[in-house]
PDB file of C-alpha atoms in Angstrom:
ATOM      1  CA  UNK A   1      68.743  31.360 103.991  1.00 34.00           C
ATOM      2  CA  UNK A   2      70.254  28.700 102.090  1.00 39.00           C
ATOM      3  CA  UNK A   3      73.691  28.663 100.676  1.00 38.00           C
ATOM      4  CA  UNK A   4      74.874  27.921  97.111  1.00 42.00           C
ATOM      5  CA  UNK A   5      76.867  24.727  97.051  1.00 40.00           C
ATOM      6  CA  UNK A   6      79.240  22.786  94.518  1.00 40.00           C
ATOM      7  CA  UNK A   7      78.307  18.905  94.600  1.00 39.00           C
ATOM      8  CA  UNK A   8      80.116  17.636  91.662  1.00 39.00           C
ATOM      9  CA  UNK A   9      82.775  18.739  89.266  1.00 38.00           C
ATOM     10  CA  UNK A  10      80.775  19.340  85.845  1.00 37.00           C
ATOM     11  CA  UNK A  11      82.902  20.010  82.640  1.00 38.00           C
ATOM     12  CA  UNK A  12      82.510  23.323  81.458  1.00 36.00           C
ATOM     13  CA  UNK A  13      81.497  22.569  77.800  1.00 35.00           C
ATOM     14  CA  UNK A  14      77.467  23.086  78.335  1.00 41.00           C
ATOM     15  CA  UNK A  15      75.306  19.834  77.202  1.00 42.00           C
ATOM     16  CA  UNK A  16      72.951  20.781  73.819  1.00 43.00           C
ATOM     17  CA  UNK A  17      70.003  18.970  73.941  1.00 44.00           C
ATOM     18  CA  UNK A  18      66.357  19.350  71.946  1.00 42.00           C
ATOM     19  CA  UNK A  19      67.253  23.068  71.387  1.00 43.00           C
ATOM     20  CA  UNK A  20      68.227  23.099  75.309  1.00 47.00           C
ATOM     21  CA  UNK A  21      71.717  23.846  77.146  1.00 48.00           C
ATOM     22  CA  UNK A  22      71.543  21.261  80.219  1.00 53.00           C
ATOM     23  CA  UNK A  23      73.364  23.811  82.655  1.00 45.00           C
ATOM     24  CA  UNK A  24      75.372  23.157  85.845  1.00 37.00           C
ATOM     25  CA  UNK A  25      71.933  22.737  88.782  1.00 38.00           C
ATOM     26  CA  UNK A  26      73.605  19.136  89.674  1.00 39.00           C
ATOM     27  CA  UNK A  27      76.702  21.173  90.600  1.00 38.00           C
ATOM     28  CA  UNK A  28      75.626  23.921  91.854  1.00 38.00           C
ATOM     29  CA  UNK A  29      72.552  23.830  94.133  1.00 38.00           C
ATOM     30  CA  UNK A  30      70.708  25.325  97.369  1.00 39.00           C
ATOM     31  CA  UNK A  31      71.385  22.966 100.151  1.00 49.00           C
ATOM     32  CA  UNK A  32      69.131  21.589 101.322  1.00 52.00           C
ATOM     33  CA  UNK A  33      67.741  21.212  98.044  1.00 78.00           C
ATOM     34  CA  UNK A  34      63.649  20.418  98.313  1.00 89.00           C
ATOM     35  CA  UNK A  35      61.638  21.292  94.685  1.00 89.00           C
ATOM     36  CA  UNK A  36      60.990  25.044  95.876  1.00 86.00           C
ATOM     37  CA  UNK A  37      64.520  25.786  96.858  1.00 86.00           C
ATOM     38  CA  UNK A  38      65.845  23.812  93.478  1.00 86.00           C
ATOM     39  CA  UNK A  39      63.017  25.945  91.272  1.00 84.00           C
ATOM     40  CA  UNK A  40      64.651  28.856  92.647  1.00 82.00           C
ATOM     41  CA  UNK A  41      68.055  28.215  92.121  1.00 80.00           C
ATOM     42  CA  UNK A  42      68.150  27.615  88.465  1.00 81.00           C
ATOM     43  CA  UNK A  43      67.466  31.181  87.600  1.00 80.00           C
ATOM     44  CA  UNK A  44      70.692  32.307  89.154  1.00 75.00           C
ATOM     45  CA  UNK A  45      71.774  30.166  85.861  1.00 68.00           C
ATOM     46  CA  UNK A  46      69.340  31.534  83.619  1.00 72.00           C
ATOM     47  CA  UNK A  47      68.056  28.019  83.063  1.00 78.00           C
ATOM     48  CA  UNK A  48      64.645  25.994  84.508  1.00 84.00           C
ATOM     49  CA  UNK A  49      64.050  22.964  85.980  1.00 87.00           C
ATOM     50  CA  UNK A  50      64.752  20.395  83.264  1.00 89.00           C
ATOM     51  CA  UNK A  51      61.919  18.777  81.045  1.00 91.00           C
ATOM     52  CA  UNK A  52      62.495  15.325  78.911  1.00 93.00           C
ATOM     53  CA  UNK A  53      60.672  15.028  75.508  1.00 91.00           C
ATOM     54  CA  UNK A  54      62.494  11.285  74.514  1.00 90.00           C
ATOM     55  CA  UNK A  55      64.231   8.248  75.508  1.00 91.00           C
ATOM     56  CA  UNK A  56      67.834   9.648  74.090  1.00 89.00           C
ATOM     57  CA  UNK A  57      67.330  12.769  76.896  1.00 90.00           C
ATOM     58  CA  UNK A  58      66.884  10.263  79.724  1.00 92.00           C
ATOM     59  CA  UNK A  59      69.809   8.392  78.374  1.00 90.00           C
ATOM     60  CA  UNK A  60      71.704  11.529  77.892  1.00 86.00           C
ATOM     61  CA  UNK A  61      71.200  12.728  81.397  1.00 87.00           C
ATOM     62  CA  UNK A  62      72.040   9.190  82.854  1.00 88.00           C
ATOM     63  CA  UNK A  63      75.462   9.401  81.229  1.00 82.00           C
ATOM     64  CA  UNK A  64      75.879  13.041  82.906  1.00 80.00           C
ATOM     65  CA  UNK A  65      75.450  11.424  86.450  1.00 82.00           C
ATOM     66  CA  UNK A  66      77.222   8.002  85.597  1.00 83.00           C
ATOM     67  CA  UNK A  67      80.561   7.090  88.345  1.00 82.00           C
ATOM     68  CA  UNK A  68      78.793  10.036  90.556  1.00 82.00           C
ATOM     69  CA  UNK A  69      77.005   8.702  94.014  1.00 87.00           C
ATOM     70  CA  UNK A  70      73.433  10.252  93.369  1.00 88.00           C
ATOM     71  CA  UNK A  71      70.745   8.456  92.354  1.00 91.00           C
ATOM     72  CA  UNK A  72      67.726  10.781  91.859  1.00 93.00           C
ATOM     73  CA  UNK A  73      67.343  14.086  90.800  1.00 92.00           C
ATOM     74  CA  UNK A  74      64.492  16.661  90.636  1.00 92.00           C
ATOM     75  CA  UNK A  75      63.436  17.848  87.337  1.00 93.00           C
ATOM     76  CA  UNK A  76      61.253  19.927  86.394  1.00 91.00           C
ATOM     77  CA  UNK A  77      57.271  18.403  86.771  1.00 92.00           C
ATOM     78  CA  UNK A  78      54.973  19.226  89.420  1.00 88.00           C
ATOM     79  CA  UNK A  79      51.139  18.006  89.705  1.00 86.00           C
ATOM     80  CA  UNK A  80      48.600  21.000  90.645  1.00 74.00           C
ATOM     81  CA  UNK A  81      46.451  21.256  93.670  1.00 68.00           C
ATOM     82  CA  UNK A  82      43.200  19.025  93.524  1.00 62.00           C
ATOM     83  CA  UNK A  83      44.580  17.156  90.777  1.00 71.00           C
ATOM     84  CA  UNK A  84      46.783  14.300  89.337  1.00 78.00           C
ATOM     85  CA  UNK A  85      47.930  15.397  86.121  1.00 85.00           C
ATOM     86  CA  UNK A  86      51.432  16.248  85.656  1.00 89.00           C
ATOM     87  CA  UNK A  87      53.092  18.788  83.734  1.00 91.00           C
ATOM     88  CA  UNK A  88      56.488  20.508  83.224  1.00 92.00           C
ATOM     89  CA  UNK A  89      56.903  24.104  84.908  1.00 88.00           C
ATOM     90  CA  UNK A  90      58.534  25.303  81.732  1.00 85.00           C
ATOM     91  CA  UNK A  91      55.294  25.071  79.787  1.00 84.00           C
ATOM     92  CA  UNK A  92      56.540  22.506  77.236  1.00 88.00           C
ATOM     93  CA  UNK A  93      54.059  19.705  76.085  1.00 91.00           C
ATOM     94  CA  UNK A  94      53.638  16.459  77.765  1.00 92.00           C
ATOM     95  CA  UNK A  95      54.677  14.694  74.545  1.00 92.00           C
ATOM     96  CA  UNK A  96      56.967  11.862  76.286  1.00 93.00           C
ATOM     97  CA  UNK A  97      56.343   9.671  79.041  1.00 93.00           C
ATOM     98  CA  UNK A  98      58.675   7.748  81.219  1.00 95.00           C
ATOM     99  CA  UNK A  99      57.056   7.286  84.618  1.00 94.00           C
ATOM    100  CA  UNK A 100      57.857   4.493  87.020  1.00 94.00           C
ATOM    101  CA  UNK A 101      54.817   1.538  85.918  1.00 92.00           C
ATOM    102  CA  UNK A 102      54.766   0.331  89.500  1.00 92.00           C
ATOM    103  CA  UNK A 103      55.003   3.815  91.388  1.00 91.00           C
ATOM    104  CA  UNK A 104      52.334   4.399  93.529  1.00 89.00           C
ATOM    105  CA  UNK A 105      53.261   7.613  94.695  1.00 89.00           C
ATOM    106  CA  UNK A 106      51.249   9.999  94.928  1.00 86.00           C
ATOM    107  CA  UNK A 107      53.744  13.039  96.185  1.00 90.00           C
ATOM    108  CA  UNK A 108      53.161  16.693  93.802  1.00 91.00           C
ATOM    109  CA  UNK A 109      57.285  16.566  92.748  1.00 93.00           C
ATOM    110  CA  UNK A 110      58.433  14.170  90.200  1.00 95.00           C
ATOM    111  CA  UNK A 111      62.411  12.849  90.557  1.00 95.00           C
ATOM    112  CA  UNK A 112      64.374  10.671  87.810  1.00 95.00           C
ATOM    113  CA  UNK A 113      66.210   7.633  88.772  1.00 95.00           C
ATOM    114  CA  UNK A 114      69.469   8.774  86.974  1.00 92.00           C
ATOM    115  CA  UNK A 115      71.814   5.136  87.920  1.00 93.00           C
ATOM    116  CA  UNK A 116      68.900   2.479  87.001  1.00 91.00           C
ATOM    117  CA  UNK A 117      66.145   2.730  84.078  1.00 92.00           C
ATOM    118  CA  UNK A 118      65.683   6.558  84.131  1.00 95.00           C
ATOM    119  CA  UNK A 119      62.162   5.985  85.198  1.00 96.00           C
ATOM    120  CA  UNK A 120      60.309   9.080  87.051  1.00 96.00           C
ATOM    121  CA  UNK A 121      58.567   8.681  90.347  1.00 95.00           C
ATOM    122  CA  UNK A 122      56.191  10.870  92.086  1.00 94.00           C
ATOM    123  CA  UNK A 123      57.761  12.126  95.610  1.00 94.00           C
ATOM    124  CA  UNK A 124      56.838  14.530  98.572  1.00 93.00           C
ATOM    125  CA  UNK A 125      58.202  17.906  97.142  1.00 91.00           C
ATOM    126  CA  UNK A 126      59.850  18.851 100.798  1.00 92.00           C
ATOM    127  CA  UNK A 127      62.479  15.611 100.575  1.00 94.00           C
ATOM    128  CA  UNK A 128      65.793  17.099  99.230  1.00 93.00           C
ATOM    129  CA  UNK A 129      67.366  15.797  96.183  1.00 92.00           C
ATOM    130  CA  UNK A 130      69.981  17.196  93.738  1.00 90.00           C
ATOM    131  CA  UNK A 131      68.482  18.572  90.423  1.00 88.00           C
ATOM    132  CA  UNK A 132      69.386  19.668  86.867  1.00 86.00           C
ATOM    133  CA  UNK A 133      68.398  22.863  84.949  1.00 84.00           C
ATOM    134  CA  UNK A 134      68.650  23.798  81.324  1.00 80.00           C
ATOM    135  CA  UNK A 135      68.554  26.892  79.073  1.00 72.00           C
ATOM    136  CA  UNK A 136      66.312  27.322  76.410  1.00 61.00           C
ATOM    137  CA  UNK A 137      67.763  27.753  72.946  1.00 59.00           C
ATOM    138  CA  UNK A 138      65.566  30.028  71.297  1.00 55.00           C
ATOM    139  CA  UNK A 139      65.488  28.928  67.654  1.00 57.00           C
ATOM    140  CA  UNK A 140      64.025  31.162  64.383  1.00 53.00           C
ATOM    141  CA  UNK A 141      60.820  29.232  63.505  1.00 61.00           C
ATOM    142  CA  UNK A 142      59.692  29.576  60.222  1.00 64.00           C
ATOM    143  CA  UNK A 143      56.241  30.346  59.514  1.00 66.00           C
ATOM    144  CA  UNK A 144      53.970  26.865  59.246  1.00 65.00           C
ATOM    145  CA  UNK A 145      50.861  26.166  57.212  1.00 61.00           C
ATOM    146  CA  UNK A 146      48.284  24.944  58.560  1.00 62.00           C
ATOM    147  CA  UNK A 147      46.788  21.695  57.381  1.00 61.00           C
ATOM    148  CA  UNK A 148      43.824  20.051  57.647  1.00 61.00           C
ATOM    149  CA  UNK A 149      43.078  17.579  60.381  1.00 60.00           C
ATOM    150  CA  UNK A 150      40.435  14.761  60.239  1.00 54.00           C
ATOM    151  CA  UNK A 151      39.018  12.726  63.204  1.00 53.00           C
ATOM    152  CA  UNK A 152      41.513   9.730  64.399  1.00 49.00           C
ATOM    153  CA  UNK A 153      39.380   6.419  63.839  1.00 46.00           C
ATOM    154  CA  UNK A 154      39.804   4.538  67.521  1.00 41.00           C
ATOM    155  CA  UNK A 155      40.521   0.753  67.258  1.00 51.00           C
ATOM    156  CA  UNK A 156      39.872  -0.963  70.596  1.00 69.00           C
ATOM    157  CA  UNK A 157      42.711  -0.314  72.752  1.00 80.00           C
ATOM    158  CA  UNK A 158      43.923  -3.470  73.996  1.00 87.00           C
ATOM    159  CA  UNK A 159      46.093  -3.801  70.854  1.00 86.00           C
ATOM    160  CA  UNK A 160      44.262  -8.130  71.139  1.00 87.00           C
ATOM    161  CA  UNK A 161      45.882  -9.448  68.322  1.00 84.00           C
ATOM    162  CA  UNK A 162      47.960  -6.829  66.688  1.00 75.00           C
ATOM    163  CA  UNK A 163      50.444  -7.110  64.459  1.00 71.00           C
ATOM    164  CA  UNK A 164      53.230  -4.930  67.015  1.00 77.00           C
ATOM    165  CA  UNK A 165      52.635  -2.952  69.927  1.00 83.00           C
ATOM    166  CA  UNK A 166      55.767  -0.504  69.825  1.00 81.00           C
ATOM    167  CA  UNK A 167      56.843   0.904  73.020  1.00 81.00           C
ATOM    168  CA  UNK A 168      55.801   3.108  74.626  1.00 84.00           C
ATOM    169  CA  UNK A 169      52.642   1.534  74.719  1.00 87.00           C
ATOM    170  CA  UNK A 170      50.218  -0.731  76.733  1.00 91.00           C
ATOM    171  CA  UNK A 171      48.233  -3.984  76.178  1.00 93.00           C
ATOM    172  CA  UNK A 172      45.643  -5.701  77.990  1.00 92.00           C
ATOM    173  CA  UNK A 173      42.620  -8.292  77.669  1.00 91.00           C
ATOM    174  CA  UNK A 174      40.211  -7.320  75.202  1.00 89.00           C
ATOM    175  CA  UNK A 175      37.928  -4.415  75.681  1.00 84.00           C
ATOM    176  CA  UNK A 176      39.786  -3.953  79.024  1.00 87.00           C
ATOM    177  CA  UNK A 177      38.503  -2.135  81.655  1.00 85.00           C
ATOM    178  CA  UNK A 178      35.409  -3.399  80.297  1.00 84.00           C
ATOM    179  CA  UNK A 179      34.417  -6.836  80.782  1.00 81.00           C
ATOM    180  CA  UNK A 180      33.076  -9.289  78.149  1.00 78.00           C
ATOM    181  CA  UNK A 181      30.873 -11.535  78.570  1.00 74.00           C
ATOM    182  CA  UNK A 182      33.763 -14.027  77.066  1.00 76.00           C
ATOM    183  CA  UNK A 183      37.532 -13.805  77.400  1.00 83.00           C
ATOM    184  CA  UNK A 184      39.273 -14.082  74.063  1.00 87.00           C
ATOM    185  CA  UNK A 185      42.815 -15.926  73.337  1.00 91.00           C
ATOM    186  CA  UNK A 186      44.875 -12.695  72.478  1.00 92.00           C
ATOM    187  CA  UNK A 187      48.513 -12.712  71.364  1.00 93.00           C
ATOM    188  CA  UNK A 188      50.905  -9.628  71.198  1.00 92.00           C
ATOM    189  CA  UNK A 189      54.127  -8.875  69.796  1.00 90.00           C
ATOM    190  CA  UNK A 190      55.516  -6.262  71.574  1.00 91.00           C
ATOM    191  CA  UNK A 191      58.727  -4.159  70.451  1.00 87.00           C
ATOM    192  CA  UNK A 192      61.039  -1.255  71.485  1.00 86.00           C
ATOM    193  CA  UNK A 193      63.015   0.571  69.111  1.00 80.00           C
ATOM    194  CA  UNK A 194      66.634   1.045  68.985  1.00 78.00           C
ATOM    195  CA  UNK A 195      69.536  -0.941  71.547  1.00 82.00           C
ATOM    196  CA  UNK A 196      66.848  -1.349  74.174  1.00 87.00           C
ATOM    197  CA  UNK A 197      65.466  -4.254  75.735  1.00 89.00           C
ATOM    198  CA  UNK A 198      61.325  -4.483  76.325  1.00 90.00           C
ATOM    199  CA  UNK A 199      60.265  -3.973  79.769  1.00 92.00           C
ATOM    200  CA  UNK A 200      56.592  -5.184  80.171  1.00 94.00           C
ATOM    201  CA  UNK A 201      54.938  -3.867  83.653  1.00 95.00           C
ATOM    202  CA  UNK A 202      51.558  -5.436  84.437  1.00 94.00           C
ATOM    203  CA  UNK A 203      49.821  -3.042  86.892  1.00 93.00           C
ATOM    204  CA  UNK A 204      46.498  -4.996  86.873  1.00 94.00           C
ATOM    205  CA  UNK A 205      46.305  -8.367  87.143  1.00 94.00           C
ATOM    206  CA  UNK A 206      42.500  -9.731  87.748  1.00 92.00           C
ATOM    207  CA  UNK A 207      42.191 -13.134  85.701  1.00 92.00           C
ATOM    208  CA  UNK A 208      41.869 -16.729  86.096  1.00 92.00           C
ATOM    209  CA  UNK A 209      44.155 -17.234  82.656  1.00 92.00           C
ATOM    210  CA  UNK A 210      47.281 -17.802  81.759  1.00 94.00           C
ATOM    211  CA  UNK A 211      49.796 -15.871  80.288  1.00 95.00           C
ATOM    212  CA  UNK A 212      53.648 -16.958  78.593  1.00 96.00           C
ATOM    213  CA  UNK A 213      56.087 -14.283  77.365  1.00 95.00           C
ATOM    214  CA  UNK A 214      58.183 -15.387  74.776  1.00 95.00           C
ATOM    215  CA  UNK A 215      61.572 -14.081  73.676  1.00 90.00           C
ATOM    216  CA  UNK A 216      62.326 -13.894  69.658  1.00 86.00           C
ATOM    217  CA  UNK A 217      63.686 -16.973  69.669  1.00 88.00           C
ATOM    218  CA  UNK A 218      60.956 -18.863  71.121  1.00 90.00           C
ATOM    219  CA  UNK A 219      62.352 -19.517  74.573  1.00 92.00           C
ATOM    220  CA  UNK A 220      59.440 -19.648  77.232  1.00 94.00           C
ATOM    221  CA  UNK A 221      61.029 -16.602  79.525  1.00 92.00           C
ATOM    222  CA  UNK A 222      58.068 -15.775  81.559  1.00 93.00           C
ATOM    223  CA  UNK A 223      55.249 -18.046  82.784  1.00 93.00           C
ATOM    224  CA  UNK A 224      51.985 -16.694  85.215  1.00 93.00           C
ATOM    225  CA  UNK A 225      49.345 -18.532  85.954  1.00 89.00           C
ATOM    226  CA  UNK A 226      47.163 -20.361  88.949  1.00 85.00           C
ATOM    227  CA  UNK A 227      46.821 -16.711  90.726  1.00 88.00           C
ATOM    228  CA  UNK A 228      43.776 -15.190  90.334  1.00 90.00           C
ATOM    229  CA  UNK A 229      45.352 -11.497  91.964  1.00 91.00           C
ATOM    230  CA  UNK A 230      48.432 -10.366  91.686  1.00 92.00           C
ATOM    231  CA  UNK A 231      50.637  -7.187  93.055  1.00 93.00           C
ATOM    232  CA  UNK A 232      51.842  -4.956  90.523  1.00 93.00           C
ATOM    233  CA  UNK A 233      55.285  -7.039  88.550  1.00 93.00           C
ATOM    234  CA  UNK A 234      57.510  -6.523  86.002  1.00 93.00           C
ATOM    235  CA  UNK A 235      59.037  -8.934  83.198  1.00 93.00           C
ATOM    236  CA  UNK A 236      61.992  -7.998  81.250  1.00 93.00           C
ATOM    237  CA  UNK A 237      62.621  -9.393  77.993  1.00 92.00           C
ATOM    238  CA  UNK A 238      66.451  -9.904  76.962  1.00 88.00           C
ATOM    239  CA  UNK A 239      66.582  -8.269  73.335  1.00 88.00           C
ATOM    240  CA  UNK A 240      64.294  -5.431  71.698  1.00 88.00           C
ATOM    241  CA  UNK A 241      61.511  -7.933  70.903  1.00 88.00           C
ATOM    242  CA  UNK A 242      58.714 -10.389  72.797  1.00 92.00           C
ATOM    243  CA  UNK A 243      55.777 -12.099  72.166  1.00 94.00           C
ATOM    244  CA  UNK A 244      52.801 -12.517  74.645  1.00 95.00           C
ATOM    245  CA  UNK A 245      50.047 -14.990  74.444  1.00 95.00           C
ATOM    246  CA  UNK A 246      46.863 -15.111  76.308  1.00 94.00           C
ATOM    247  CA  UNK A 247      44.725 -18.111  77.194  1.00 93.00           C
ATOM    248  CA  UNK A 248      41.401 -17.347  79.037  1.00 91.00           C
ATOM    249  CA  UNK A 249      40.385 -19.875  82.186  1.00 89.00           C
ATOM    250  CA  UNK A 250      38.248 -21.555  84.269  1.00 86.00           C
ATOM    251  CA  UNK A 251      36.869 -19.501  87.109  1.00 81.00           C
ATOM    252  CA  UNK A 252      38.240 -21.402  89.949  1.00 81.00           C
ATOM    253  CA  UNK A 253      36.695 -19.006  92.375  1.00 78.00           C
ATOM    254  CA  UNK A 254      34.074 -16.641  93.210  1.00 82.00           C
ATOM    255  CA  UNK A 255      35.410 -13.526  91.481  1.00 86.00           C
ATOM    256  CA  UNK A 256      34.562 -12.142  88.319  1.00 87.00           C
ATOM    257  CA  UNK A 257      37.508 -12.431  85.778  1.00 90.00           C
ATOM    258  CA  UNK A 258      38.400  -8.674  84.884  1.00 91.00           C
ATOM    259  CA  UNK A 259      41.662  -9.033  82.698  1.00 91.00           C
ATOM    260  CA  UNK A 260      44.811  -7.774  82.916  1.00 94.00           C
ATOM    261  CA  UNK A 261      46.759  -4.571  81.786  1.00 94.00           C
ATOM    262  CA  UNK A 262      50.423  -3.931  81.042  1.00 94.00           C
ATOM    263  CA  UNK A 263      52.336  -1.072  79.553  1.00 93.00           C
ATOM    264  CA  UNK A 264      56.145  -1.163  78.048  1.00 92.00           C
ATOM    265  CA  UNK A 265      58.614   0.838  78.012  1.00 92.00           C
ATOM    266  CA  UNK A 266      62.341   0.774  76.472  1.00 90.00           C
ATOM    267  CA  UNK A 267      64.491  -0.223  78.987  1.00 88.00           C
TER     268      UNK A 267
END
């Protein structure tokens, strides 16, 4: 049977946080702590398994665990049998996103990487980890009127040529993962909002081209080019804005030119 343990000294003041008390599971958890045993334990709190719904929670929650020695924590997502889609056990939307670009995980159990970015990975749900519940605030909601909805025109999703791409987001070649008969020149100015810097994450990189990433003051702070595949890579830009031109090439071998994709993310 496992045993209720104190890892950390919390304060006692509880955290408030999008109408949720973040409650003491860091401090007080099952050891060992896999996702089963943690999903268990935060009743004895009357809390869950925390959810995130923005960037300010995932900062919020890295200030909780800063000067501490852990550096990931369960919270509260788990994929279903025969599938890949994630969602969070306490039946809140999916409305925010902040998973790892480069994780290729493919574990049931999500964790949060509470001393780097905050990203979320994707890990075997029997590996112990510490983890963090919260307690619903339940709020009076005032009766809403419904209003009409009309159809969402789709531009192509590439974002070739936009004025800004806002993180989160993505960008890629045109008409990516379709191929054109013709690569275009594209440029993209990419942005995140608020004291973060741009993180661009290229998980697909199939192209003869060229690419530059440019910081707002014009300085040349990524170059890639001359390698027709590449692993997943990152590129961080140093302030809350970049710009990212495209120049098609030459097929210098004997593989079809595919494109590329990246997403960003505030980092």
């Amino acid at each position: 049977m496992a045993m209720l343990k104190e890892t950390v000294q919390l304060p006692e003041v509880p955290w408030q946080l999008s109408g949720m008390l973040l409650s003491a599971g860091l401090g007080f958890g099952y050891s060992p702590s896999n996702a089963t045993e943690a999903a268990y334990a935060c009743p004895h709190y009357n809390g869950i398994l925390t959810s995130i719904h923005s960037k300010m929670e995932v900062d919020y929650i890295k200030n909780i665990y800063r000067g501490t020695n852990i550096s990931r924590i369960y919270i509260g997502a788990q994929s279903a049998l025969m599938t890949d889609r994630l969602s969070w056990i306490d039946g809140t939307d999916w409305d925010f996103d902040y998973m790892n670009p480069l994780d290729t995980n493919r574990g049931m159990c999500l964790v949060m990487d509470v001393q780097g970015d905050g990203f979320w990975s994707r890990v075997d749900c029997n590996l112990q980890f510490d983890f963090l519940c919260r307690q619903k605030i339940i709020p009076f909601t005032p009766e809403v009127t419904s209003k009409e909805t009309h159809p969402e025109i789709v531009l192509d999703s590439s974002n070739c040529n936009s004025t800004f791409v806002l993180s989160p987001g993505s960008f890629s070649t045109f008409r990516w993962p379709q191929v054109p008969d013709v690569m275009s020149y594209c440029t993209w100015r990419v942005a995140a909002l608020g004291p973060y810097r741009v993180g661009i994450f290229f998980d697909y990189w199939r192209t003869y081209g060229s690419l530059n990433i440019y910081d707002e003051f014009g300085t040349n702070i990524g170059e890639f080019s001359g390698t027709y595949s590449r692993e997943p890579f990152a590129s961080y830009a140093s302030f809350n804005y970049a710009t990212v031109k495209y120049e098609p090439g030459n097929a210098t071998g004997g593989n079809r030119d595919t494109g590329f994709h990246a997403v960003i993310r505030p980092v």
